[in-house]
């Protein structure tokens, strides 16, 4: 246990839990907060004087989750989602920091003016902390460094069609140019990796036809191209929403050789299966890349345990219910899970023998490190922001879409029994409620 230099004034908040998840593991502890920062950590019965004290008993105290893959869609497609609804859902799910993707908002965050518009739109609406990715698209190479200097956390690019015309993919030549430019200023590139030449025409409206059109080989080919470009340019790269176990071998080899490349996966790839999809109209399960089979899923779990995959993030990609109707040929591809990612992961992880410390590492500590926020976020440690979550890990519930805070209650987890309920969320030591947005707009840490 540790503390900063003591002062006479009482702490603003003390939270006590028999299951406090610290970087060294889970233990009974008291966490004391002053001016929004964790000022001391002591034994469960430490005599900390505070203006407010919360005793969680056997409920766990977790670091606030850091979700680095969220599509808020505002401005421009606020009818899909928005900063107020997305950040309310995040807080309800124990997410205290999210990084917003550069699409599907209008304008996309591909040049400094669009970032300014995005920040002005988000200001005063956010119930949790929010940062922003930039985008790398054809023609915006001169905009990458200015976006970096204005505080984006990195640059997203696609190797295949993104689904929206204003955010086209990069050709192999354009990818190399973007990677080289981003490497020059020490930035991070995050890649939707599916090779367009390996994608196939979809020959039916059911899930099987959709999955067959986006085979594992398409992911592997794109990942291998990224790895070659990382070796050529020296850029730091991150593979987004990895779904295919076929990618794990080249990725692990690259990491062992010292290449600066990491990868994430998502709760849906770790918990859902084709057998769960209820026919052609089960389009709440549609995402790109697609959900894959059980054997593939278990390989992803092993890679997560081994550290080949470092992060688990939501890829929260909502749309209006109308765009989710139809079949797997026409429906929008995206899964909404921002609010329930933590219980989804805890239910599956605990069944495999993983503890809350592992879940906190995958969903808080490693995502914070990915975007350079690990000095402030992602851990319960002295000097870190008091972004905290009270989590009743032993309580079960049934997912009711009508209780979700997302703008639209569309989820593939409807009716699923899960373990773990978020009881309270604090952002910099302040309890999040439904009325007062006090999230901070974050700026990327520059090298």
PDB file of N, CA and C in Angstrom, residues 288-389:
ATOM      1  N   UNK A 288     -18.193  -6.243 -38.895  1.00  0.00           N
ATOM      2  CA  UNK A 288     -17.111  -6.487 -39.852  1.00  0.00           C
ATOM      3  C   UNK A 288     -15.762  -6.254 -39.177  1.00  0.00           C
ATOM      4  N   UNK A 289     -14.904  -7.302 -39.132  1.00  0.00           N
ATOM      5  CA  UNK A 289     -15.082  -8.657 -39.619  1.00  0.00           C
ATOM      6  C   UNK A 289     -16.166  -9.397 -38.840  1.00  0.00           C
ATOM      7  N   UNK A 290     -16.600 -10.560 -39.348  1.00  0.00           N
ATOM      8  CA  UNK A 290     -17.724 -11.249 -38.716  1.00  0.00           C
ATOM      9  C   UNK A 290     -17.325 -12.075 -37.498  1.00  0.00           C
ATOM     10  N   UNK A 291     -18.317 -12.437 -36.709  1.00  0.00           N
ATOM     11  CA  UNK A 291     -18.161 -13.406 -35.627  1.00  0.00           C
ATOM     12  C   UNK A 291     -17.778 -14.749 -36.245  1.00  0.00           C
ATOM     13  N   UNK A 292     -16.859 -15.461 -35.571  1.00  0.00           N
ATOM     14  CA  UNK A 292     -16.386 -16.726 -36.138  1.00  0.00           C
ATOM     15  C   UNK A 292     -16.681 -17.885 -35.178  1.00  0.00           C
ATOM     16  N   UNK A 293     -16.219 -19.082 -35.525  1.00  0.00           N
ATOM     17  CA  UNK A 293     -16.675 -20.278 -34.829  1.00  0.00           C
ATOM     18  C   UNK A 293     -16.005 -20.459 -33.463  1.00  0.00           C
ATOM     19  N   UNK A 294     -16.464 -21.491 -32.752  1.00  0.00           N
ATOM     20  CA  UNK A 294     -16.030 -21.709 -31.371  1.00  0.00           C
ATOM     21  C   UNK A 294     -14.529 -21.973 -31.275  1.00  0.00           C
ATOM     22  N   UNK A 295     -13.982 -22.798 -32.171  1.00  0.00           N
ATOM     23  CA  UNK A 295     -12.546 -23.096 -32.116  1.00  0.00           C
ATOM     24  C   UNK A 295     -11.735 -21.821 -32.305  1.00  0.00           C
ATOM     25  N   UNK A 296     -12.153 -20.989 -33.234  1.00  0.00           N
ATOM     26  CA  UNK A 296     -11.497 -19.692 -33.457  1.00  0.00           C
ATOM     27  C   UNK A 296     -11.575 -18.836 -32.202  1.00  0.00           C
ATOM     28  N   UNK A 297     -12.747 -18.810 -31.583  1.00  0.00           N
ATOM     29  CA  UNK A 297     -12.952 -18.000 -30.382  1.00  0.00           C
ATOM     30  C   UNK A 297     -12.005 -18.415 -29.264  1.00  0.00           C
ATOM     31  N   UNK A 298     -11.829 -19.709 -29.058  1.00  0.00           N
ATOM     32  CA  UNK A 298     -10.960 -20.166 -27.974  1.00  0.00           C
ATOM     33  C   UNK A 298      -9.503 -19.833 -28.251  1.00  0.00           C
ATOM     34  N   UNK A 299      -9.114 -19.796 -29.525  1.00  0.00           N
ATOM     35  CA  UNK A 299      -7.748 -19.355 -29.853  1.00  0.00           C
ATOM     36  C   UNK A 299      -7.563 -17.873 -29.522  1.00  0.00           C
ATOM     37  N   UNK A 300      -8.590 -17.074 -29.726  1.00  0.00           N
ATOM     38  CA  UNK A 300      -8.500 -15.658 -29.334  1.00  0.00           C
ATOM     39  C   UNK A 300      -8.320 -15.527 -27.828  1.00  0.00           C
ATOM     40  N   UNK A 301      -9.035 -16.329 -27.050  1.00  0.00           N
ATOM     41  CA  UNK A 301      -8.867 -16.289 -25.598  1.00  0.00           C
ATOM     42  C   UNK A 301      -7.434 -16.653 -25.196  1.00  0.00           C
ATOM     43  N   UNK A 302      -6.854 -17.667 -25.859  1.00  0.00           N
ATOM     44  CA  UNK A 302      -5.472 -18.041 -25.532  1.00  0.00           C
ATOM     45  C   UNK A 302      -4.505 -16.914 -25.887  1.00  0.00           C
ATOM     46  N   UNK A 303      -4.741 -16.262 -27.014  1.00  0.00           N
ATOM     47  CA  UNK A 303      -3.871 -15.154 -27.411  1.00  0.00           C
ATOM     48  C   UNK A 303      -3.997 -13.982 -26.444  1.00  0.00           C
ATOM     49  N   UNK A 304      -5.191 -13.769 -25.922  1.00  0.00           N
ATOM     50  CA  UNK A 304      -5.397 -12.714 -24.933  1.00  0.00           C
ATOM     51  C   UNK A 304      -4.641 -13.047 -23.648  1.00  0.00           C
ATOM     52  N   UNK A 305      -4.745 -14.274 -23.201  1.00  0.00           N
ATOM     53  CA  UNK A 305      -4.038 -14.689 -21.990  1.00  0.00           C
ATOM     54  C   UNK A 305      -2.532 -14.603 -22.169  1.00  0.00           C
ATOM     55  N   UNK A 306      -2.042 -14.865 -23.391  1.00  0.00           N
ATOM     56  CA  UNK A 306      -0.602 -14.840 -23.661  1.00  0.00           C
ATOM     57  C   UNK A 306      -0.071 -13.447 -23.955  1.00  0.00           C
ATOM     58  N   UNK A 307      -0.963 -12.466 -24.145  1.00  0.00           N
ATOM     59  CA  UNK A 307      -0.532 -11.098 -24.424  1.00  0.00           C
ATOM     60  C   UNK A 307      -0.335 -10.774 -25.890  1.00  0.00           C
ATOM     61  N   UNK A 308      -0.582 -11.717 -26.791  1.00  0.00           N
ATOM     62  CA  UNK A 308      -0.491 -11.406 -28.214  1.00  0.00           C
ATOM     63  C   UNK A 308      -1.569 -10.390 -28.586  1.00  0.00           C
ATOM     64  N   UNK A 309      -2.770 -10.591 -28.059  1.00  0.00           N
ATOM     65  CA  UNK A 309      -3.815  -9.566 -28.080  1.00  0.00           C
ATOM     66  C   UNK A 309      -3.774  -8.876 -26.727  1.00  0.00           C
ATOM     67  N   UNK A 310      -3.665  -7.561 -26.716  1.00  0.00           N
ATOM     68  CA  UNK A 310      -3.470  -6.856 -25.448  1.00  0.00           C
ATOM     69  C   UNK A 310      -4.731  -6.192 -24.918  1.00  0.00           C
ATOM     70  N   UNK A 311      -5.654  -5.820 -25.794  1.00  0.00           N
ATOM     71  CA  UNK A 311      -6.791  -4.998 -25.388  1.00  0.00           C
ATOM     72  C   UNK A 311      -8.115  -5.652 -25.773  1.00  0.00           C
ATOM     73  N   UNK A 312      -9.134  -5.382 -24.966  1.00  0.00           N
ATOM     74  CA  UNK A 312     -10.508  -5.727 -25.323  1.00  0.00           C
ATOM     75  C   UNK A 312     -11.320  -4.434 -25.269  1.00  0.00           C
ATOM     76  N   UNK A 313     -11.879  -4.040 -26.400  1.00  0.00           N
ATOM     77  CA  UNK A 313     -12.631  -2.789 -26.527  1.00  0.00           C
ATOM     78  C   UNK A 313     -13.942  -3.081 -27.257  1.00  0.00           C
ATOM     79  N   UNK A 314     -14.862  -2.142 -27.228  1.00  0.00           N
ATOM     80  CA  UNK A 314     -16.216  -2.458 -27.679  1.00  0.00           C
ATOM     81  C   UNK A 314     -16.399  -2.462 -29.189  1.00  0.00           C
ATOM     82  N   UNK A 315     -15.710  -1.588 -29.923  1.00  0.00           N
ATOM     83  CA  UNK A 315     -16.098  -1.261 -31.296  1.00  0.00           C
ATOM     84  C   UNK A 315     -17.593  -0.970 -31.347  1.00  0.00           C
ATOM     85  N   UNK A 316     -18.044  -0.140 -30.413  1.00  0.00           N
ATOM     86  CA  UNK A 316     -19.446   0.287 -30.363  1.00  0.00           C
ATOM     87  C   UNK A 316     -19.758   1.032 -31.650  1.00  0.00           C
ATOM     88  N   UNK A 317     -20.578   0.436 -32.508  1.00  0.00           N
ATOM     89  CA  UNK A 317     -20.849   1.016 -33.826  1.00  0.00           C
ATOM     90  C   UNK A 317     -22.343   0.979 -34.098  1.00  0.00           C
ATOM     91  N   UNK A 318     -23.092   1.900 -33.490  1.00  0.00           N
ATOM     92  CA  UNK A 318     -24.555   1.886 -33.599  1.00  0.00           C
ATOM     93  C   UNK A 318     -25.047   2.578 -34.862  1.00  0.00           C
ATOM     94  N   UNK A 319     -26.315   2.377 -35.129  1.00  0.00           N
ATOM     95  CA  UNK A 319     -27.001   3.076 -36.209  1.00  0.00           C
ATOM     96  C   UNK A 319     -28.472   3.126 -35.839  1.00  0.00           C
ATOM     97  N   UNK A 320     -29.279   3.681 -36.694  1.00  0.00           N
ATOM     98  CA  UNK A 320     -30.714   3.690 -36.431  1.00  0.00           C
ATOM     99  C   UNK A 320     -31.285   2.277 -36.595  1.00  0.00           C
ATOM    100  N   UNK A 321     -32.383   1.964 -35.921  1.00  0.00           N
ATOM    101  CA  UNK A 321     -32.990   0.623 -36.092  1.00  0.00           C
ATOM    102  C   UNK A 321     -33.335   0.314 -37.541  1.00  0.00           C
ATOM    103  N   UNK A 322     -33.711   1.337 -38.307  1.00  0.00           N
ATOM    104  CA  UNK A 322     -34.066   1.106 -39.704  1.00  0.00           C
ATOM    105  C   UNK A 322     -32.892   0.534 -40.492  1.00  0.00           C
ATOM    106  N   UNK A 323     -31.686   1.020 -40.184  1.00  0.00           N
ATOM    107  CA  UNK A 323     -30.505   0.545 -40.915  1.00  0.00           C
ATOM    108  C   UNK A 323     -30.089  -0.854 -40.493  1.00  0.00           C
ATOM    109  N   UNK A 324     -30.602  -1.339 -39.379  1.00  0.00           N
ATOM    110  CA  UNK A 324     -30.311  -2.702 -38.936  1.00  0.00           C
ATOM    111  C   UNK A 324     -31.349  -3.708 -39.437  1.00  0.00           C
ATOM    112  N   UNK A 325     -32.399  -3.218 -40.073  1.00  0.00           N
ATOM    113  CA  UNK A 325     -33.439  -4.121 -40.577  1.00  0.00           C
ATOM    114  C   UNK A 325     -33.008  -4.743 -41.906  1.00  0.00           C
ATOM    115  N   UNK A 326     -33.783  -5.722 -42.332  1.00  0.00           N
ATOM    116  CA  UNK A 326     -33.436  -6.419 -43.556  1.00  0.00           C
ATOM    117  C   UNK A 326     -32.672  -7.686 -43.245  1.00  0.00           C
ATOM    118  N   UNK A 327     -31.725  -8.037 -44.123  1.00  0.00           N
ATOM    119  CA  UNK A 327     -30.949  -9.248 -43.909  1.00  0.00           C
ATOM    120  C   UNK A 327     -29.467  -8.908 -43.860  1.00  0.00           C
ATOM    121  N   UNK A 328     -28.630  -9.941 -43.867  1.00  0.00           N
ATOM    122  CA  UNK A 328     -27.190  -9.732 -43.716  1.00  0.00           C
ATOM    123  C   UNK A 328     -26.540  -9.174 -44.977  1.00  0.00           C
ATOM    124  N   UNK A 329     -27.283  -9.036 -46.030  1.00  0.00           N
ATOM    125  CA  UNK A 329     -26.740  -8.384 -47.224  1.00  0.00           C
ATOM    126  C   UNK A 329     -26.869  -6.871 -47.120  1.00  0.00           C
ATOM    127  N   UNK A 330     -27.977  -6.393 -46.523  1.00  0.00           N
ATOM    128  CA  UNK A 330     -28.294  -4.969 -46.574  1.00  0.00           C
ATOM    129  C   UNK A 330     -28.096  -4.231 -45.249  1.00  0.00           C
ATOM    130  N   UNK A 331     -28.123  -4.925 -44.120  1.00  0.00           N
ATOM    131  CA  UNK A 331     -28.091  -4.243 -42.819  1.00  0.00           C
ATOM    132  C   UNK A 331     -26.721  -3.646 -42.528  1.00  0.00           C
ATOM    133  N   UNK A 332     -26.729  -2.578 -41.737  1.00  0.00           N
ATOM    134  CA  UNK A 332     -25.484  -1.954 -41.280  1.00  0.00           C
ATOM    135  C   UNK A 332     -24.693  -2.936 -40.404  1.00  0.00           C
ATOM    136  N   UNK A 333     -23.384  -2.951 -40.597  1.00  0.00           N
ATOM    137  CA  UNK A 333     -22.531  -3.850 -39.823  1.00  0.00           C
ATOM    138  C   UNK A 333     -21.916  -3.157 -38.630  1.00  0.00           C
ATOM    139  N   UNK A 334     -22.466  -3.385 -37.470  1.00  0.00           N
ATOM    140  CA  UNK A 334     -21.917  -2.808 -36.251  1.00  0.00           C
ATOM    141  C   UNK A 334     -22.679  -3.312 -35.047  1.00  0.00           C
ATOM    142  N   UNK A 335     -21.970  -3.532 -33.940  1.00  0.00           N
ATOM    143  CA  UNK A 335     -22.573  -4.048 -32.712  1.00  0.00           C
ATOM    144  C   UNK A 335     -22.508  -2.983 -31.627  1.00  0.00           C
ATOM    145  N   UNK A 336     -23.616  -2.778 -30.936  1.00  0.00           N
ATOM    146  CA  UNK A 336     -23.688  -1.820 -29.835  1.00  0.00           C
ATOM    147  C   UNK A 336     -23.505  -2.577 -28.514  1.00  0.00           C
ATOM    148  N   UNK A 337     -22.426  -2.270 -27.807  1.00  0.00           N
ATOM    149  CA  UNK A 337     -22.181  -2.985 -26.551  1.00  0.00           C
ATOM    150  C   UNK A 337     -21.449  -2.133 -25.520  1.00  0.00           C
ATOM    151  N   UNK A 338     -21.422  -0.830 -25.715  1.00  0.00           N
ATOM    152  CA  UNK A 338     -20.643   0.041 -24.843  1.00  0.00           C
ATOM    153  C   UNK A 338     -21.025  -0.119 -23.375  1.00  0.00           C
ATOM    154  N   UNK A 339     -22.306  -0.267 -23.093  1.00  0.00           N
ATOM    155  CA  UNK A 339     -22.778  -0.322 -21.713  1.00  0.00           C
ATOM    156  C   UNK A 339     -22.586  -1.684 -21.065  1.00  0.00           C
ATOM    157  N   UNK A 340     -22.512  -2.742 -21.849  1.00  0.00           N
ATOM    158  CA  UNK A 340     -22.519  -4.084 -21.253  1.00  0.00           C
ATOM    159  C   UNK A 340     -21.256  -4.880 -21.534  1.00  0.00           C
ATOM    160  N   UNK A 341     -20.225  -4.244 -22.057  1.00  0.00           N
ATOM    161  CA  UNK A 341     -18.989  -4.958 -22.345  1.00  0.00           C
ATOM    162  C   UNK A 341     -18.344  -5.562 -21.109  1.00  0.00           C
ATOM    163  N   UNK A 342     -18.387  -4.839 -19.988  1.00  0.00           N
ATOM    164  CA  UNK A 342     -17.753  -5.343 -18.766  1.00  0.00           C
ATOM    165  C   UNK A 342     -18.434  -6.614 -18.256  1.00  0.00           C
ATOM    166  N   UNK A 343     -19.757  -6.639 -18.053  1.00  0.00           N
ATOM    167  CA  UNK A 343     -20.358  -7.904 -17.615  1.00  0.00           C
ATOM    168  C   UNK A 343     -20.258  -9.014 -18.651  1.00  0.00           C
ATOM    169  N   UNK A 344     -20.315  -8.672 -19.938  1.00  0.00           N
ATOM    170  CA  UNK A 344     -20.127  -9.699 -20.964  1.00  0.00           C
ATOM    171  C   UNK A 344     -18.760 -10.354 -20.807  1.00  0.00           C
ATOM    172  N   UNK A 345     -17.735  -9.524 -20.657  1.00  0.00           N
ATOM    173  CA  UNK A 345     -16.377 -10.058 -20.517  1.00  0.00           C
ATOM    174  C   UNK A 345     -16.194 -10.791 -19.201  1.00  0.00           C
ATOM    175  N   UNK A 346     -16.709 -10.243 -18.108  1.00  0.00           N
ATOM    176  CA  UNK A 346     -16.539 -10.896 -16.815  1.00  0.00           C
ATOM    177  C   UNK A 346     -17.224 -12.255 -16.792  1.00  0.00           C
ATOM    178  N   UNK A 347     -18.400 -12.352 -17.375  1.00  0.00           N
ATOM    179  CA  UNK A 347     -19.115 -13.630 -17.413  1.00  0.00           C
ATOM    180  C   UNK A 347     -18.275 -14.688 -18.122  1.00  0.00           C
ATOM    181  N   UNK A 348     -17.718 -14.327 -19.268  1.00  0.00           N
ATOM    182  CA  UNK A 348     -16.937 -15.290 -20.049  1.00  0.00           C
ATOM    183  C   UNK A 348     -15.557 -15.522 -19.449  1.00  0.00           C
ATOM    184  N   UNK A 349     -14.913 -14.472 -18.954  1.00  0.00           N
ATOM    185  CA  UNK A 349     -13.551 -14.608 -18.408  1.00  0.00           C
ATOM    186  C   UNK A 349     -13.542 -15.434 -17.130  1.00  0.00           C
ATOM    187  N   UNK A 350     -14.496 -15.168 -16.238  1.00  0.00           N
ATOM    188  CA  UNK A 350     -14.527 -15.906 -14.981  1.00  0.00           C
ATOM    189  C   UNK A 350     -14.805 -17.383 -15.222  1.00  0.00           C
ATOM    190  N   UNK A 351     -15.601 -17.703 -16.241  1.00  0.00           N
ATOM    191  CA  UNK A 351     -15.866 -19.103 -16.575  1.00  0.00           C
ATOM    192  C   UNK A 351     -14.612 -19.814 -17.053  1.00  0.00           C
ATOM    193  N   UNK A 352     -13.625 -19.056 -17.522  1.00  0.00           N
ATOM    194  CA  UNK A 352     -12.362 -19.626 -17.985  1.00  0.00           C
ATOM    195  C   UNK A 352     -11.252 -19.500 -16.952  1.00  0.00           C
ATOM    196  N   UNK A 353     -11.588 -19.074 -15.742  1.00  0.00           N
ATOM    197  CA  UNK A 353     -10.611 -19.019 -14.673  1.00  0.00           C
ATOM    198  C   UNK A 353      -9.841 -17.719 -14.563  1.00  0.00           C
ATOM    199  N   UNK A 354     -10.203 -16.704 -15.319  1.00  0.00           N
ATOM    200  CA  UNK A 354      -9.538 -15.413 -15.232  1.00  0.00           C
ATOM    201  C   UNK A 354     -10.171 -14.574 -14.120  1.00  0.00           C
ATOM    202  N   UNK A 355      -9.368 -13.742 -13.465  1.00  0.00           N
ATOM    203  CA  UNK A 355      -9.859 -12.899 -12.393  1.00  0.00           C
ATOM    204  C   UNK A 355     -10.182 -11.494 -12.867  1.00  0.00           C
ATOM    205  N   UNK A 356     -10.721 -10.716 -11.937  1.00  0.00           N
ATOM    206  CA  UNK A 356     -11.021  -9.319 -12.248  1.00  0.00           C
ATOM    207  C   UNK A 356      -9.767  -8.531 -12.608  1.00  0.00           C
ATOM    208  N   UNK A 357      -8.620  -8.930 -12.058  1.00  0.00           N
ATOM    209  CA  UNK A 357      -7.384  -8.220 -12.393  1.00  0.00           C
ATOM    210  C   UNK A 357      -7.055  -8.376 -13.874  1.00  0.00           C
ATOM    211  N   UNK A 358      -7.318  -9.549 -14.449  1.00  0.00           N
ATOM    212  CA  UNK A 358      -7.081  -9.743 -15.878  1.00  0.00           C
ATOM    213  C   UNK A 358      -8.037  -8.901 -16.712  1.00  0.00           C
ATOM    214  N   UNK A 359      -9.309  -8.896 -16.326  1.00  0.00           N
ATOM    215  CA  UNK A 359     -10.292  -8.091 -17.058  1.00  0.00           C
ATOM    216  C   UNK A 359      -9.917  -6.613 -16.999  1.00  0.00           C
ATOM    217  N   UNK A 360      -9.485  -6.136 -15.832  1.00  0.00           N
ATOM    218  CA  UNK A 360      -9.071  -4.734 -15.703  1.00  0.00           C
ATOM    219  C   UNK A 360      -7.838  -4.448 -16.553  1.00  0.00           C
ATOM    220  N   UNK A 361      -6.941  -5.405 -16.648  1.00  0.00           N
ATOM    221  CA  UNK A 361      -5.758  -5.194 -17.491  1.00  0.00           C
ATOM    222  C   UNK A 361      -6.157  -5.074 -18.958  1.00  0.00           C
ATOM    223  N   UNK A 362      -7.036  -5.972 -19.421  1.00  0.00           N
ATOM    224  CA  UNK A 362      -7.427  -5.965 -20.832  1.00  0.00           C
ATOM    225  C   UNK A 362      -8.295  -4.770 -21.202  1.00  0.00           C
ATOM    226  N   UNK A 363      -9.127  -4.293 -20.268  1.00  0.00           N
ATOM    227  CA  UNK A 363     -10.130  -3.290 -20.607  1.00  0.00           C
ATOM    228  C   UNK A 363      -9.826  -1.899 -20.049  1.00  0.00           C
ATOM    229  N   UNK A 364      -8.787  -1.781 -19.237  1.00  0.00           N
ATOM    230  CA  UNK A 364      -8.441  -0.477 -18.663  1.00  0.00           C
ATOM    231  C   UNK A 364      -6.956  -0.170 -18.852  1.00  0.00           C
ATOM    232  N   UNK A 365      -6.097  -0.997 -18.267  1.00  0.00           N
ATOM    233  CA  UNK A 365      -4.669  -0.683 -18.258  1.00  0.00           C
ATOM    234  C   UNK A 365      -4.054  -0.702 -19.658  1.00  0.00           C
ATOM    235  N   UNK A 366      -4.299  -1.759 -20.418  1.00  0.00           N
ATOM    236  CA  UNK A 366      -3.670  -1.857 -21.742  1.00  0.00           C
ATOM    237  C   UNK A 366      -4.234  -0.845 -22.739  1.00  0.00           C
ATOM    238  N   UNK A 367      -5.552  -0.614 -22.790  1.00  0.00           N
ATOM    239  CA  UNK A 367      -6.025   0.448 -23.683  1.00  0.00           C
ATOM    240  C   UNK A 367      -5.469   1.826 -23.319  1.00  0.00           C
ATOM    241  N   UNK A 368      -5.338   2.097 -22.015  1.00  0.00           N
ATOM    242  CA  UNK A 368      -4.739   3.377 -21.611  1.00  0.00           C
ATOM    243  C   UNK A 368      -3.310   3.486 -22.107  1.00  0.00           C
ATOM    244  N   UNK A 369      -2.564   2.383 -22.009  1.00  0.00           N
ATOM    245  CA  UNK A 369      -1.181   2.390 -22.485  1.00  0.00           C
ATOM    246  C   UNK A 369      -1.124   2.577 -23.996  1.00  0.00           C
ATOM    247  N   UNK A 370      -2.053   1.963 -24.713  1.00  0.00           N
ATOM    248  CA  UNK A 370      -2.073   2.078 -26.169  1.00  0.00           C
ATOM    249  C   UNK A 370      -2.080   3.533 -26.613  1.00  0.00           C
ATOM    250  N   UNK A 371      -2.897   4.364 -25.954  1.00  0.00           N
ATOM    251  CA  UNK A 371      -3.050   5.754 -26.386  1.00  0.00           C
ATOM    252  C   UNK A 371      -2.249   6.737 -25.528  1.00  0.00           C
ATOM    253  N   UNK A 372      -1.322   6.218 -24.717  1.00  0.00           N
ATOM    254  CA  UNK A 372      -0.429   7.097 -23.968  1.00  0.00           C
ATOM    255  C   UNK A 372      -1.044   7.763 -22.758  1.00  0.00           C
ATOM    256  N   UNK A 373      -2.141   7.194 -22.238  1.00  0.00           N
ATOM    257  CA  UNK A 373      -2.791   7.752 -21.049  1.00  0.00           C
ATOM    258  C   UNK A 373      -2.470   6.973 -19.782  1.00  0.00           C
ATOM    259  N   UNK A 374      -1.480   6.091 -19.839  1.00  0.00           N
ATOM    260  CA  UNK A 374      -1.213   5.203 -18.712  1.00  0.00           C
ATOM    261  C   UNK A 374      -0.607   5.904 -17.510  1.00  0.00           C
ATOM    262  N   UNK A 375      -0.154   7.138 -17.655  1.00  0.00           N
ATOM    263  CA  UNK A 375       0.299   7.889 -16.480  1.00  0.00           C
ATOM    264  C   UNK A 375      -0.864   8.462 -15.680  1.00  0.00           C
ATOM    265  N   UNK A 376      -2.066   8.453 -16.280  1.00  0.00           N
ATOM    266  CA  UNK A 376      -3.232   9.049 -15.614  1.00  0.00           C
ATOM    267  C   UNK A 376      -4.402   8.085 -15.467  1.00  0.00           C
ATOM    268  N   UNK A 377      -4.531   7.165 -16.394  1.00  0.00           N
ATOM    269  CA  UNK A 377      -5.745   6.360 -16.501  1.00  0.00           C
ATOM    270  C   UNK A 377      -5.413   4.870 -16.447  1.00  0.00           C
ATOM    271  N   UNK A 378      -6.454   4.066 -16.211  1.00  0.00           N
ATOM    272  CA  UNK A 378      -6.342   2.630 -16.403  1.00  0.00           C
ATOM    273  C   UNK A 378      -5.893   1.817 -15.215  1.00  0.00           C
ATOM    274  N   UNK A 379      -5.519   2.460 -14.106  1.00  0.00           N
ATOM    275  CA  UNK A 379      -5.075   1.716 -12.923  1.00  0.00           C
ATOM    276  C   UNK A 379      -5.526   2.451 -11.670  1.00  0.00           C
ATOM    277  N   UNK A 380      -5.720   1.701 -10.605  1.00  0.00           N
ATOM    278  CA  UNK A 380      -5.903   2.296  -9.285  1.00  0.00           C
ATOM    279  C   UNK A 380      -4.523   2.403  -8.669  1.00  0.00           C
ATOM    280  N   UNK A 381      -3.957   3.590  -8.756  1.00  0.00           N
ATOM    281  CA  UNK A 381      -2.595   3.831  -8.288  1.00  0.00           C
ATOM    282  C   UNK A 381      -2.481   5.285  -7.852  1.00  0.00           C
ATOM    283  N   UNK A 382      -1.645   5.526  -6.873  1.00  0.00           N
ATOM    284  CA  UNK A 382      -1.444   6.892  -6.394  1.00  0.00           C
ATOM    285  C   UNK A 382      -0.938   7.767  -7.531  1.00  0.00           C
ATOM    286  N   UNK A 383      -1.540   8.950  -7.663  1.00  0.00           N
ATOM    287  CA  UNK A 383      -1.186   9.870  -8.728  1.00  0.00           C
ATOM    288  C   UNK A 383      -2.042   9.737  -9.970  1.00  0.00           C
ATOM    289  N   UNK A 384      -2.797   8.644 -10.076  1.00  0.00           N
ATOM    290  CA  UNK A 384      -3.698   8.467 -11.204  1.00  0.00           C
ATOM    291  C   UNK A 384      -5.031   9.165 -10.936  1.00  0.00           C
ATOM    292  N   UNK A 385      -5.712   9.514 -12.011  1.00  0.00           N
ATOM    293  CA  UNK A 385      -7.040  10.092 -11.868  1.00  0.00           C
ATOM    294  C   UNK A 385      -7.961   9.113 -11.151  1.00  0.00           C
ATOM    295  N   UNK A 386      -8.841   9.652 -10.326  1.00  0.00           N
ATOM    296  CA  UNK A 386      -9.767   8.814  -9.553  1.00  0.00           C
ATOM    297  C   UNK A 386     -10.967   8.444 -10.413  1.00  0.00           C
ATOM    298  N   UNK A 387     -10.690   7.695 -11.487  1.00  0.00           N
ATOM    299  CA  UNK A 387     -11.724   7.122 -12.344  1.00  0.00           C
ATOM    300  C   UNK A 387     -11.960   5.711 -11.833  1.00  0.00           C
ATOM    301  N   UNK A 388     -13.091   5.493 -11.176  1.00  0.00           N
ATOM    302  CA  UNK A 388     -13.321   4.280 -10.405  1.00  0.00           C
ATOM    303  C   UNK A 388     -14.697   3.694 -10.709  1.00  0.00           C
ATOM    304  N   UNK A 389     -14.810   2.377 -10.516  1.00  0.00           N
ATOM    305  CA  UNK A 389     -16.063   1.680 -10.792  1.00  0.00           C
ATOM    306  C   UNK A 389     -16.367   0.719  -9.653  1.00  0.00           C
TER     307      UNK A 389
END
